[in-house]
Every structure is written in structure tokens, then in C-alpha cells.
Amino acid sequence: MTRLLIIGPPGSGKGTQAEHLARHFNVPAVSTGDIFRSNVSRETVLGVQAAEYLDGGRFVPDQLTNALVRDRLQDRDLQAGFLLDGYPRTVPQAAELDSILASLGTALDAVLELRAPDAELEQRMHRRAQDQGRSDDTVEVFRHRLELYRTQTHEVVSGYAGRGILVSVDGTGEPGAITALAITAVENFLATSRGT
């Protein structure tokens, strides 16, 4: 059983790395971004509310996000572990995640942080916008999200570092090389923390 969280600025490759890491550790990847987009495209009540925030490059409010994550983490397919991507983004969300996991009798095993310079993040955003045709990937929206990450999510990263469960990895370079580096770093951390 492995419960992981992947965190990093927008454009750091979290989605790509989450897929590879989830496959390697044999756990489902849980992306709040995919949940949001699915609800928006289906025009659910939550999706209509979430779209107002996403279209402006703002984060979906904690109350909506927390409800989605709480429901998802109770699903049977996550009982043996998961890799969470895109949550928590704020200190209150991190506290809510702790509460959710405690109610399920568990906790995070490790938090993987991907680091990359702003210039590379912006180049990746341009490529992603062209490749996927995502309307939410404009320069203005990206820069706003990056600033929100700096002001809000940095505190979350610091909190996990203070708890001794943060594993930081250089997220620059080829995706395959980053994946190998991330897997090694997480495996080494888990082996040490579990005393194996």
C-alpha cells in the first residue's frame, strides 16, 4: 500500500509523471484537474460552478474541491493506495486531506515535489496549449496560476518538508529521465522511512 502526492508548479509535468509513477507503484492516479474538466464538460451542477473559476485561471474554492476529493478517496479502488495530483493547493486543503485520510485510518507515505524554472514551465505551457488545444492555457492564465502557486501552494510544500515526507526532484529534462529520477527518489525514501 502506497499513498503518494505529487506537487509542483503549473507546467511542471505533474500529470505526465503521475501516470508513470502510478503505473510503477501499481496505484490509481487521482487528478483533480481531470475531475474538474469531466464535470465541466458534462455540465454538472458542480461543473458549471467550477467553470467560472477555471475559465478565469482561478483555483476552484476549497469547499467544492474538498467535497470532490473526499468522495473520490472513499472509492474502493483507492483502498490499496493512490497517487494524488493537483490537491492540496492550499494550507486549509492540506489540513482537510489529513482529516480525510485520518477518517480512513491512513496517511500520506510521501510527497513528491517537481521543481523547474519559470522559463521552462512557460515553454511547456505553450506546447501543451498547441498539442491539446486547451482554452485555459493562455500566457495570462498561466502566469496567474504560477503566482497563485507561489503564494499559496509553497506553504503546503513547506509544511510537508517540515513533516519529513517531502521528496524533491529536478523536473527539467526529458520526461523519461525525470520519471526514472522520481521513481528512484521515492523508492529510496519509502525504503528508509519503512525501515526496509
Short mmCIF file of N, CA and C in Angstrom, two decimals:
data_model
loop_
_atom_site.label_atom_id
_atom_site.label_comp_id
_atom_site.label_asym_id
_atom_site.label_seq_id
_atom_site.Cartn_x
_atom_site.Cartn_y
_atom_site.Cartn_z
N MET A 1 0.84 -1.19 0.00
CA MET A 1 0.00 0.00 0.00
C MET A 1 0.88 1.24 0.00
N THR A 2 0.69 2.07 -1.01
CA THR A 2 1.47 3.30 -1.12
C THR A 2 0.55 4.47 -1.42
N ARG A 3 0.62 5.48 -0.57
CA ARG A 3 -0.21 6.67 -0.75
C ARG A 3 0.70 7.86 -0.99
N LEU A 4 0.67 8.35 -2.23
CA LEU A 4 1.58 9.40 -2.65
C LEU A 4 0.83 10.64 -3.08
N LEU A 5 1.53 11.76 -3.01
CA LEU A 5 1.04 13.03 -3.52
C LEU A 5 2.14 13.60 -4.40
N ILE A 6 1.77 14.10 -5.59
CA ILE A 6 2.74 14.78 -6.45
C ILE A 6 2.35 16.26 -6.51
N ILE A 7 3.34 17.12 -6.38
CA ILE A 7 3.09 18.55 -6.28
C ILE A 7 4.15 19.31 -7.05
N GLY A 8 3.78 20.47 -7.57
CA GLY A 8 4.73 21.27 -8.34
C GLY A 8 3.99 22.38 -9.05
N PRO A 9 4.70 23.35 -9.59
CA PRO A 9 4.06 24.48 -10.27
C PRO A 9 3.36 24.04 -11.56
N PRO A 10 2.44 24.88 -12.07
CA PRO A 10 1.78 24.55 -13.34
C PRO A 10 2.82 24.40 -14.45
N GLY A 11 2.66 23.34 -15.26
CA GLY A 11 3.59 23.09 -16.34
C GLY A 11 4.79 22.25 -15.94
N SER A 12 4.83 21.81 -14.67
CA SER A 12 5.99 21.04 -14.20
C SER A 12 5.95 19.57 -14.62
N GLY A 13 4.86 19.17 -15.27
CA GLY A 13 4.77 17.79 -15.75
C GLY A 13 4.13 16.84 -14.76
N LYS A 14 3.37 17.37 -13.81
CA LYS A 14 2.76 16.53 -12.78
C LYS A 14 1.87 15.44 -13.39
N GLY A 15 1.04 15.84 -14.37
CA GLY A 15 0.12 14.88 -14.96
C GLY A 15 0.84 13.72 -15.63
N THR A 16 1.85 14.05 -16.43
CA THR A 16 2.65 13.02 -17.11
C THR A 16 3.35 12.12 -16.11
N GLN A 17 4.01 12.73 -15.14
CA GLN A 17 4.76 11.94 -14.16
C GLN A 17 3.82 11.14 -13.26
N ALA A 18 2.66 11.69 -12.96
CA ALA A 18 1.69 10.97 -12.13
C ALA A 18 1.29 9.66 -12.79
N GLU A 19 1.07 9.69 -14.11
CA GLU A 19 0.69 8.47 -14.83
C GLU A 19 1.78 7.41 -14.72
N HIS A 20 3.03 7.81 -14.96
CA HIS A 20 4.14 6.85 -14.93
C HIS A 20 4.38 6.32 -13.51
N LEU A 21 4.34 7.21 -12.54
CA LEU A 21 4.57 6.79 -11.15
C LEU A 21 3.45 5.89 -10.66
N ALA A 22 2.20 6.23 -11.00
CA ALA A 22 1.07 5.41 -10.59
C ALA A 22 1.20 4.00 -11.17
N ARG A 23 1.61 3.93 -12.43
CA ARG A 23 1.80 2.63 -13.07
C ARG A 23 2.91 1.84 -12.37
N HIS A 24 4.01 2.53 -12.07
CA HIS A 24 5.14 1.86 -11.43
C HIS A 24 4.77 1.33 -10.04
N PHE A 25 4.07 2.15 -9.26
CA PHE A 25 3.72 1.75 -7.89
C PHE A 25 2.39 0.99 -7.82
N ASN A 26 1.79 0.77 -9.01
CA ASN A 26 0.56 -0.02 -9.12
C ASN A 26 -0.58 0.54 -8.27
N VAL A 27 -0.77 1.87 -8.38
CA VAL A 27 -1.88 2.53 -7.69
C VAL A 27 -2.58 3.46 -8.68
N PRO A 28 -3.87 3.76 -8.46
CA PRO A 28 -4.56 4.69 -9.36
C PRO A 28 -4.05 6.12 -9.19
N ALA A 29 -3.98 6.85 -10.30
CA ALA A 29 -3.68 8.27 -10.25
C ALA A 29 -5.00 9.02 -10.12
N VAL A 30 -5.04 9.96 -9.19
CA VAL A 30 -6.26 10.73 -8.94
C VAL A 30 -5.93 12.20 -9.21
N SER A 31 -6.46 12.73 -10.32
CA SER A 31 -6.20 14.11 -10.71
C SER A 31 -7.44 14.96 -10.51
N THR A 32 -7.31 15.99 -9.69
CA THR A 32 -8.45 16.89 -9.51
C THR A 32 -8.74 17.64 -10.81
N GLY A 33 -7.69 17.93 -11.59
CA GLY A 33 -7.91 18.61 -12.87
C GLY A 33 -8.82 17.81 -13.78
N ASP A 34 -8.59 16.49 -13.87
CA ASP A 34 -9.44 15.63 -14.70
C ASP A 34 -10.87 15.60 -14.17
N ILE A 35 -11.00 15.55 -12.84
CA ILE A 35 -12.34 15.55 -12.24
C ILE A 35 -13.07 16.85 -12.57
N PHE A 36 -12.36 17.97 -12.44
CA PHE A 36 -12.97 19.26 -12.77
C PHE A 36 -13.41 19.28 -14.24
N ARG A 37 -12.47 18.94 -15.15
CA ARG A 37 -12.78 19.02 -16.58
C ARG A 37 -13.93 18.08 -16.96
N SER A 38 -13.97 16.91 -16.33
CA SER A 38 -15.07 15.98 -16.60
C SER A 38 -16.41 16.58 -16.19
N ASN A 39 -16.45 17.19 -15.02
CA ASN A 39 -17.69 17.82 -14.56
C ASN A 39 -18.07 19.02 -15.42
N VAL A 40 -17.08 19.79 -15.84
CA VAL A 40 -17.35 20.94 -16.69
C VAL A 40 -17.93 20.49 -18.03
N SER A 41 -17.30 19.49 -18.65
CA SER A 41 -17.74 19.03 -19.97
C SER A 41 -19.14 18.42 -19.92
N ARG A 42 -19.47 17.78 -18.79
CA ARG A 42 -20.80 17.17 -18.62
C ARG A 42 -21.83 18.18 -18.10
N GLU A 43 -21.33 19.39 -17.80
CA GLU A 43 -22.19 20.48 -17.32
C GLU A 43 -22.99 20.06 -16.09
N THR A 44 -22.32 19.36 -15.16
CA THR A 44 -22.95 19.03 -13.89
C THR A 44 -23.09 20.33 -13.08
N VAL A 45 -23.87 20.27 -12.02
CA VAL A 45 -24.04 21.46 -11.18
C VAL A 45 -22.69 21.95 -10.69
N LEU A 46 -21.86 21.02 -10.21
CA LEU A 46 -20.52 21.38 -9.74
C LEU A 46 -19.66 21.88 -10.89
N GLY A 47 -19.80 21.25 -12.05
CA GLY A 47 -19.01 21.64 -13.21
C GLY A 47 -19.29 23.06 -13.65
N VAL A 48 -20.56 23.46 -13.63
CA VAL A 48 -20.93 24.83 -14.00
C VAL A 48 -20.29 25.82 -13.03
N GLN A 49 -20.32 25.49 -11.74
CA GLN A 49 -19.69 26.35 -10.73
C GLN A 49 -18.17 26.39 -10.92
N ALA A 50 -17.57 25.23 -11.14
CA ALA A 50 -16.12 25.15 -11.29
C ALA A 50 -15.65 25.90 -12.53
N ALA A 51 -16.44 25.87 -13.61
CA ALA A 51 -16.04 26.51 -14.87
C ALA A 51 -15.82 28.01 -14.69
N GLU A 52 -16.62 28.63 -13.83
CA GLU A 52 -16.48 30.07 -13.60
C GLU A 52 -15.08 30.41 -13.08
N TYR A 53 -14.55 29.52 -12.26
CA TYR A 53 -13.21 29.74 -11.70
C TYR A 53 -12.12 29.34 -12.68
N LEU A 54 -12.27 28.17 -13.29
CA LEU A 54 -11.24 27.65 -14.19
C LEU A 54 -11.04 28.55 -15.40
N ASP A 55 -12.13 29.07 -15.97
CA ASP A 55 -12.01 29.92 -17.15
C ASP A 55 -11.25 31.20 -16.87
N GLY A 56 -11.27 31.64 -15.62
CA GLY A 56 -10.55 32.85 -15.25
C GLY A 56 -9.17 32.57 -14.69
N GLY A 57 -8.76 31.29 -14.74
CA GLY A 57 -7.44 30.93 -14.23
C GLY A 57 -7.36 30.90 -12.72
N ARG A 58 -8.52 30.92 -12.06
CA ARG A 58 -8.53 30.87 -10.60
C ARG A 58 -8.73 29.44 -10.13
N PHE A 59 -8.28 29.16 -8.91
CA PHE A 59 -8.49 27.84 -8.35
C PHE A 59 -9.94 27.68 -7.91
N VAL A 60 -10.46 26.46 -8.06
CA VAL A 60 -11.80 26.16 -7.56
C VAL A 60 -11.76 26.27 -6.03
N PRO A 61 -12.77 26.89 -5.42
CA PRO A 61 -12.77 27.08 -3.97
C PRO A 61 -12.63 25.76 -3.19
N ASP A 62 -12.02 25.88 -2.03
CA ASP A 62 -11.76 24.70 -1.20
C ASP A 62 -13.00 23.85 -0.96
N GLN A 63 -14.12 24.49 -0.67
CA GLN A 63 -15.32 23.72 -0.32
C GLN A 63 -15.72 22.76 -1.43
N LEU A 64 -15.70 23.24 -2.68
CA LEU A 64 -16.05 22.39 -3.81
C LEU A 64 -15.00 21.30 -4.02
N THR A 65 -13.75 21.71 -3.97
CA THR A 65 -12.65 20.77 -4.19
C THR A 65 -12.61 19.69 -3.12
N ASN A 66 -12.74 20.11 -1.86
CA ASN A 66 -12.70 19.15 -0.75
C ASN A 66 -13.77 18.08 -0.88
N ALA A 67 -14.97 18.49 -1.28
CA ALA A 67 -16.08 17.53 -1.43
C ALA A 67 -15.77 16.50 -2.50
N LEU A 68 -15.22 16.96 -3.62
CA LEU A 68 -14.85 16.03 -4.70
C LEU A 68 -13.79 15.04 -4.24
N VAL A 69 -12.76 15.55 -3.58
CA VAL A 69 -11.65 14.69 -3.16
C VAL A 69 -12.11 13.71 -2.09
N ARG A 70 -12.91 14.18 -1.13
CA ARG A 70 -13.40 13.29 -0.07
C ARG A 70 -14.16 12.12 -0.67
N ASP A 71 -15.06 12.41 -1.60
CA ASP A 71 -15.84 11.34 -2.24
C ASP A 71 -14.93 10.36 -2.99
N ARG A 72 -13.97 10.93 -3.73
CA ARG A 72 -13.09 10.08 -4.55
C ARG A 72 -12.21 9.18 -3.69
N LEU A 73 -11.68 9.72 -2.59
CA LEU A 73 -10.77 8.93 -1.76
C LEU A 73 -11.46 7.80 -1.01
N GLN A 74 -12.78 7.83 -0.98
CA GLN A 74 -13.52 6.75 -0.32
C GLN A 74 -13.85 5.61 -1.27
N ASP A 75 -13.56 5.79 -2.56
CA ASP A 75 -13.85 4.74 -3.55
C ASP A 75 -12.99 3.51 -3.28
N ARG A 76 -13.58 2.37 -3.58
CA ARG A 76 -12.93 1.08 -3.30
C ARG A 76 -11.59 0.91 -3.99
N ASP A 77 -11.46 1.46 -5.21
CA ASP A 77 -10.22 1.24 -5.97
C ASP A 77 -9.02 1.95 -5.36
N LEU A 78 -9.25 2.83 -4.38
CA LEU A 78 -8.14 3.55 -3.76
C LEU A 78 -7.76 3.00 -2.38
N GLN A 79 -8.42 1.95 -1.95
CA GLN A 79 -8.15 1.41 -0.62
C GLN A 79 -6.73 0.86 -0.49
N ALA A 80 -6.16 0.41 -1.59
CA ALA A 80 -4.80 -0.16 -1.55
C ALA A 80 -3.73 0.87 -1.89
N GLY A 81 -4.13 2.14 -2.07
CA GLY A 81 -3.16 3.19 -2.36
C GLY A 81 -3.61 4.08 -3.51
N PHE A 82 -2.89 5.17 -3.69
CA PHE A 82 -3.23 6.13 -4.74
C PHE A 82 -2.06 7.09 -4.95
N LEU A 83 -2.15 7.84 -6.04
CA LEU A 83 -1.23 8.94 -6.28
C LEU A 83 -2.10 10.15 -6.57
N LEU A 84 -2.08 11.12 -5.68
CA LEU A 84 -2.92 12.31 -5.77
C LEU A 84 -2.18 13.42 -6.51
N ASP A 85 -2.85 14.02 -7.50
CA ASP A 85 -2.25 15.06 -8.34
C ASP A 85 -3.18 16.27 -8.39
N GLY A 86 -2.69 17.44 -7.95
CA GLY A 86 -3.48 18.66 -8.05
C GLY A 86 -4.19 19.06 -6.77
N TYR A 87 -3.96 18.33 -5.71
CA TYR A 87 -4.59 18.61 -4.41
C TYR A 87 -3.70 18.02 -3.34
N PRO A 88 -3.45 18.73 -2.26
CA PRO A 88 -3.94 20.05 -1.89
C PRO A 88 -3.10 21.18 -2.49
N ARG A 89 -3.75 22.33 -2.73
CA ARG A 89 -3.07 23.52 -3.23
C ARG A 89 -2.89 24.58 -2.15
N THR A 90 -3.68 24.47 -1.08
CA THR A 90 -3.64 25.48 -0.02
C THR A 90 -3.46 24.79 1.33
N VAL A 91 -3.04 25.56 2.33
CA VAL A 91 -2.87 25.01 3.68
C VAL A 91 -4.18 24.44 4.22
N PRO A 92 -5.32 25.14 4.07
CA PRO A 92 -6.58 24.54 4.54
C PRO A 92 -6.91 23.23 3.83
N GLN A 93 -6.60 23.13 2.51
CA GLN A 93 -6.83 21.88 1.80
C GLN A 93 -5.94 20.77 2.34
N ALA A 94 -4.69 21.12 2.68
CA ALA A 94 -3.78 20.12 3.24
C ALA A 94 -4.32 19.61 4.58
N ALA A 95 -4.87 20.50 5.38
CA ALA A 95 -5.47 20.10 6.65
C ALA A 95 -6.68 19.21 6.42
N GLU A 96 -7.47 19.54 5.40
CA GLU A 96 -8.65 18.73 5.07
C GLU A 96 -8.22 17.34 4.59
N LEU A 97 -7.15 17.27 3.78
CA LEU A 97 -6.66 15.97 3.32
C LEU A 97 -6.22 15.13 4.50
N ASP A 98 -5.51 15.73 5.45
CA ASP A 98 -5.12 15.00 6.66
C ASP A 98 -6.34 14.44 7.36
N SER A 99 -7.39 15.26 7.46
CA SER A 99 -8.63 14.85 8.12
C SER A 99 -9.31 13.70 7.38
N ILE A 100 -9.37 13.83 6.05
CA ILE A 100 -9.98 12.77 5.23
C ILE A 100 -9.24 11.45 5.43
N LEU A 101 -7.91 11.50 5.32
CA LEU A 101 -7.11 10.28 5.45
C LEU A 101 -7.20 9.70 6.86
N ALA A 102 -7.20 10.56 7.86
CA ALA A 102 -7.32 10.09 9.25
C ALA A 102 -8.65 9.36 9.45
N SER A 103 -9.71 9.89 8.84
CA SER A 103 -11.03 9.24 8.97
C SER A 103 -11.03 7.87 8.30
N LEU A 104 -10.11 7.68 7.35
CA LEU A 104 -9.98 6.38 6.67
C LEU A 104 -8.90 5.51 7.32
N GLY A 105 -8.30 6.04 8.40
CA GLY A 105 -7.29 5.28 9.14
C GLY A 105 -5.95 5.19 8.46
N THR A 106 -5.60 6.22 7.70
CA THR A 106 -4.33 6.17 6.97
C THR A 106 -3.71 7.57 6.89
N ALA A 107 -2.59 7.68 6.17
CA ALA A 107 -1.90 8.96 5.99
C ALA A 107 -1.03 8.86 4.74
N LEU A 108 -0.52 10.00 4.29
CA LEU A 108 0.39 10.01 3.13
C LEU A 108 1.71 9.34 3.50
N ASP A 109 2.27 8.59 2.54
CA ASP A 109 3.58 7.97 2.74
C ASP A 109 4.70 8.91 2.29
N ALA A 110 4.45 9.65 1.21
CA ALA A 110 5.47 10.56 0.68
C ALA A 110 4.82 11.60 -0.22
N VAL A 111 5.48 12.76 -0.31
CA VAL A 111 5.04 13.84 -1.20
C VAL A 111 6.20 14.14 -2.15
N LEU A 112 5.96 13.96 -3.46
CA LEU A 112 6.98 14.21 -4.47
C LEU A 112 6.80 15.61 -5.04
N GLU A 113 7.84 16.43 -4.91
CA GLU A 113 7.80 17.79 -5.46
C GLU A 113 8.64 17.84 -6.73
N LEU A 114 8.05 18.32 -7.83
CA LEU A 114 8.78 18.54 -9.07
C LEU A 114 9.17 20.01 -9.14
N ARG A 115 10.44 20.28 -9.39
CA ARG A 115 10.93 21.65 -9.48
C ARG A 115 11.41 21.93 -10.90
N ALA A 116 11.11 23.16 -11.38
CA ALA A 116 11.57 23.58 -12.71
C ALA A 116 11.55 25.10 -12.77
N PRO A 117 12.47 25.71 -13.53
CA PRO A 117 12.50 27.17 -13.65
C PRO A 117 11.30 27.70 -14.43
N ASP A 118 10.91 28.94 -14.15
CA ASP A 118 9.74 29.55 -14.77
C ASP A 118 9.79 29.52 -16.29
N ALA A 119 10.97 29.81 -16.87
CA ALA A 119 11.09 29.86 -18.34
C ALA A 119 10.72 28.52 -18.96
N GLU A 120 11.16 27.43 -18.36
CA GLU A 120 10.84 26.11 -18.90
C GLU A 120 9.36 25.80 -18.71
N LEU A 121 8.81 26.20 -17.58
CA LEU A 121 7.38 25.97 -17.33
C LEU A 121 6.53 26.67 -18.39
N GLU A 122 6.91 27.89 -18.75
CA GLU A 122 6.13 28.65 -19.73
C GLU A 122 6.25 28.02 -21.12
N GLN A 123 7.44 27.52 -21.47
CA GLN A 123 7.60 26.85 -22.76
C GLN A 123 6.73 25.60 -22.83
N ARG A 124 6.68 24.85 -21.73
CA ARG A 124 5.86 23.64 -21.70
C ARG A 124 4.38 23.99 -21.86
N MET A 125 3.96 25.08 -21.21
CA MET A 125 2.57 25.50 -21.29
C MET A 125 2.19 25.81 -22.74
N HIS A 126 3.09 26.49 -23.47
CA HIS A 126 2.84 26.80 -24.88
C HIS A 126 2.66 25.52 -25.69
N ARG A 127 3.56 24.55 -25.47
CA ARG A 127 3.48 23.28 -26.21
C ARG A 127 2.18 22.56 -25.89
N ARG A 128 1.81 22.54 -24.60
CA ARG A 128 0.59 21.83 -24.19
C ARG A 128 -0.64 22.48 -24.82
N ALA A 129 -0.68 23.82 -24.85
CA ALA A 129 -1.81 24.53 -25.44
C ALA A 129 -1.96 24.17 -26.91
N GLN A 130 -0.82 24.07 -27.62
CA GLN A 130 -0.86 23.73 -29.04
C GLN A 130 -1.24 22.27 -29.25
N ASP A 131 -0.66 21.38 -28.45
CA ASP A 131 -0.90 19.94 -28.62
C ASP A 131 -2.32 19.54 -28.25
N GLN A 132 -2.84 20.13 -27.17
CA GLN A 132 -4.13 19.69 -26.64
C GLN A 132 -5.27 20.65 -26.93
N GLY A 133 -4.93 21.85 -27.43
CA GLY A 133 -5.96 22.83 -27.72
C GLY A 133 -6.74 23.26 -26.50
N ARG A 134 -6.07 23.36 -25.36
CA ARG A 134 -6.74 23.71 -24.11
C ARG A 134 -6.94 25.22 -24.00
N SER A 135 -8.20 25.63 -23.88
CA SER A 135 -8.52 27.05 -23.83
C SER A 135 -8.03 27.72 -22.55
N ASP A 136 -7.76 26.91 -21.51
CA ASP A 136 -7.32 27.50 -20.24
C ASP A 136 -5.81 27.71 -20.20
N ASP A 137 -5.10 27.39 -21.29
CA ASP A 137 -3.66 27.55 -21.33
C ASP A 137 -3.25 28.80 -22.13
N THR A 138 -3.54 29.97 -21.59
CA THR A 138 -3.05 31.21 -22.18
C THR A 138 -1.91 31.72 -21.31
N VAL A 139 -1.10 32.62 -21.85
CA VAL A 139 0.03 33.15 -21.09
C VAL A 139 -0.45 33.84 -19.82
N GLU A 140 -1.52 34.63 -19.95
CA GLU A 140 -2.03 35.37 -18.79
C GLU A 140 -2.52 34.41 -17.70
N VAL A 141 -3.30 33.41 -18.12
CA VAL A 141 -3.83 32.43 -17.15
C VAL A 141 -2.68 31.67 -16.50
N PHE A 142 -1.70 31.27 -17.34
CA PHE A 142 -0.57 30.52 -16.80
C PHE A 142 0.18 31.35 -15.76
N ARG A 143 0.48 32.60 -16.07
CA ARG A 143 1.24 33.43 -15.13
C ARG A 143 0.46 33.68 -13.85
N HIS A 144 -0.86 33.80 -13.97
CA HIS A 144 -1.70 33.97 -12.77
C HIS A 144 -1.64 32.71 -11.91
N ARG A 145 -1.73 31.55 -12.56
CA ARG A 145 -1.66 30.29 -11.82
C ARG A 145 -0.30 30.11 -11.14
N LEU A 146 0.74 30.52 -11.83
CA LEU A 146 2.08 30.41 -11.26
C LEU A 146 2.21 31.29 -10.02
N GLU A 147 1.65 32.48 -10.09
CA GLU A 147 1.69 33.38 -8.94
C GLU A 147 0.87 32.81 -7.78
N LEU A 148 -0.28 32.23 -8.09
CA LEU A 148 -1.08 31.59 -7.04
C LEU A 148 -0.31 30.43 -6.40
N TYR A 149 0.40 29.69 -7.25
CA TYR A 149 1.21 28.58 -6.72
C TYR A 149 2.26 29.12 -5.75
N ARG A 150 2.92 30.20 -6.15
CA ARG A 150 3.98 30.78 -5.31
C ARG A 150 3.41 31.26 -3.97
N THR A 151 2.23 31.88 -4.01
CA THR A 151 1.69 32.48 -2.78
C THR A 151 0.94 31.50 -1.91
N GLN A 152 0.35 30.46 -2.51
CA GLN A 152 -0.49 29.54 -1.73
C GLN A 152 0.14 28.17 -1.53
N THR A 153 0.56 27.55 -2.62
CA THR A 153 0.99 26.15 -2.54
C THR A 153 2.39 26.01 -1.95
N HIS A 154 3.20 27.06 -2.03
CA HIS A 154 4.54 26.99 -1.44
C HIS A 154 4.46 26.66 0.05
N GLU A 155 3.44 27.20 0.73
CA GLU A 155 3.27 26.92 2.16
C GLU A 155 2.95 25.44 2.40
N VAL A 156 2.20 24.86 1.47
CA VAL A 156 1.86 23.43 1.58
C VAL A 156 3.14 22.59 1.47
N VAL A 157 3.98 22.93 0.48
CA VAL A 157 5.25 22.22 0.29
C VAL A 157 6.12 22.35 1.54
N SER A 158 6.19 23.55 2.09
CA SER A 158 6.98 23.77 3.30
C SER A 158 6.46 22.94 4.46
N GLY A 159 5.14 22.83 4.55
CA GLY A 159 4.54 22.03 5.62
C GLY A 159 4.91 20.57 5.52
N TYR A 160 4.88 20.02 4.31
CA TYR A 160 5.26 18.60 4.14
C TYR A 160 6.76 18.40 4.38
N ALA A 161 7.56 19.40 4.00
CA ALA A 161 9.00 19.33 4.27
C ALA A 161 9.23 19.28 5.78
N GLY A 162 8.49 20.10 6.52
CA GLY A 162 8.63 20.13 7.97
C GLY A 162 8.23 18.82 8.63
N ARG A 163 7.32 18.08 7.96
CA ARG A 163 6.89 16.78 8.49
C ARG A 163 7.84 15.64 8.09
N GLY A 164 8.80 15.98 7.22
CA GLY A 164 9.79 14.98 6.83
C GLY A 164 9.32 13.98 5.80
N ILE A 165 8.29 14.35 5.01
CA ILE A 165 7.80 13.40 4.00
C ILE A 165 7.94 13.96 2.57
N LEU A 166 8.67 15.07 2.42
CA LEU A 166 8.83 15.68 1.10
C LEU A 166 10.06 15.12 0.39
N VAL A 167 9.87 14.73 -0.87
CA VAL A 167 10.96 14.26 -1.73
C VAL A 167 10.99 15.19 -2.95
N SER A 168 12.03 16.01 -3.07
CA SER A 168 12.13 16.97 -4.18
C SER A 168 12.98 16.41 -5.31
N VAL A 169 12.51 16.63 -6.54
CA VAL A 169 13.20 16.12 -7.72
C VAL A 169 13.29 17.23 -8.78
N ASP A 170 14.40 17.29 -9.49
CA ASP A 170 14.59 18.24 -10.58
C ASP A 170 13.68 17.81 -11.74
N GLY A 171 12.72 18.68 -12.08
CA GLY A 171 11.75 18.35 -13.12
C GLY A 171 12.12 18.86 -14.49
N THR A 172 13.41 19.19 -14.72
CA THR A 172 13.83 19.64 -16.04
C THR A 172 14.44 18.47 -16.81
N GLY A 173 14.36 18.56 -18.13
CA GLY A 173 14.94 17.50 -18.96
C GLY A 173 13.87 16.65 -19.61
N GLU A 174 14.29 15.50 -20.11
CA GLU A 174 13.38 14.59 -20.80
C GLU A 174 12.44 13.90 -19.81
N PRO A 175 11.15 13.76 -20.16
CA PRO A 175 10.19 13.13 -19.25
C PRO A 175 10.62 11.76 -18.73
N GLY A 176 11.21 10.95 -19.61
CA GLY A 176 11.63 9.61 -19.18
C GLY A 176 12.71 9.64 -18.12
N ALA A 177 13.64 10.57 -18.28
CA ALA A 177 14.71 10.72 -17.29
C ALA A 177 14.16 11.23 -15.96
N ILE A 178 13.19 12.13 -16.04
CA ILE A 178 12.56 12.66 -14.82
C ILE A 178 11.82 11.54 -14.10
N THR A 179 11.12 10.71 -14.87
CA THR A 179 10.39 9.58 -14.28
C THR A 179 11.34 8.66 -13.53
N ALA A 180 12.45 8.30 -14.17
CA ALA A 180 13.42 7.41 -13.54
C ALA A 180 13.97 8.02 -12.25
N LEU A 181 14.28 9.30 -12.31
CA LEU A 181 14.80 10.01 -11.14
C LEU A 181 13.76 10.02 -10.02
N ALA A 182 12.51 10.30 -10.37
CA ALA A 182 11.43 10.37 -9.38
C ALA A 182 11.17 9.02 -8.73
N ILE A 183 11.13 7.97 -9.55
CA ILE A 183 10.88 6.63 -9.01
C ILE A 183 11.98 6.24 -8.03
N THR A 184 13.23 6.46 -8.42
CA THR A 184 14.35 6.14 -7.54
C THR A 184 14.28 6.92 -6.23
N ALA A 185 13.99 8.22 -6.33
CA ALA A 185 13.93 9.06 -5.14
C ALA A 185 12.82 8.61 -4.19
N VAL A 186 11.64 8.32 -4.74
CA VAL A 186 10.51 7.89 -3.90
C VAL A 186 10.78 6.51 -3.31
N GLU A 187 11.30 5.58 -4.12
CA GLU A 187 11.59 4.23 -3.60
C GLU A 187 12.62 4.29 -2.47
N ASN A 188 13.67 5.10 -2.65
CA ASN A 188 14.68 5.23 -1.60
C ASN A 188 14.09 5.81 -0.33
N PHE A 189 13.22 6.82 -0.49
CA PHE A 189 12.59 7.44 0.67
C PHE A 189 11.70 6.43 1.39
N LEU A 190 10.88 5.71 0.64
CA LEU A 190 9.97 4.74 1.26
C LEU A 190 10.74 3.63 1.96
N ALA A 191 11.82 3.17 1.33
CA ALA A 191 12.63 2.12 1.95
C ALA A 191 13.21 2.58 3.28
N THR A 192 13.66 3.83 3.31
CA THR A 192 14.24 4.39 4.53
C THR A 192 13.19 4.60 5.60
N SER A 193 12.05 5.19 5.19
CA SER A 193 11.01 5.52 6.17
C SER A 193 10.32 4.27 6.71
N ARG A 194 10.32 3.20 5.92
CA ARG A 194 9.68 1.95 6.36
C ARG A 194 10.68 1.00 6.99
N GLY A 195 11.95 1.43 7.00
CA GLY A 195 12.97 0.62 7.64
C GLY A 195 13.30 -0.66 6.92
N THR A 196 13.17 -0.64 5.57
CA THR A 196 13.50 -1.86 4.81
C THR A 196 14.77 -1.66 4.02
#
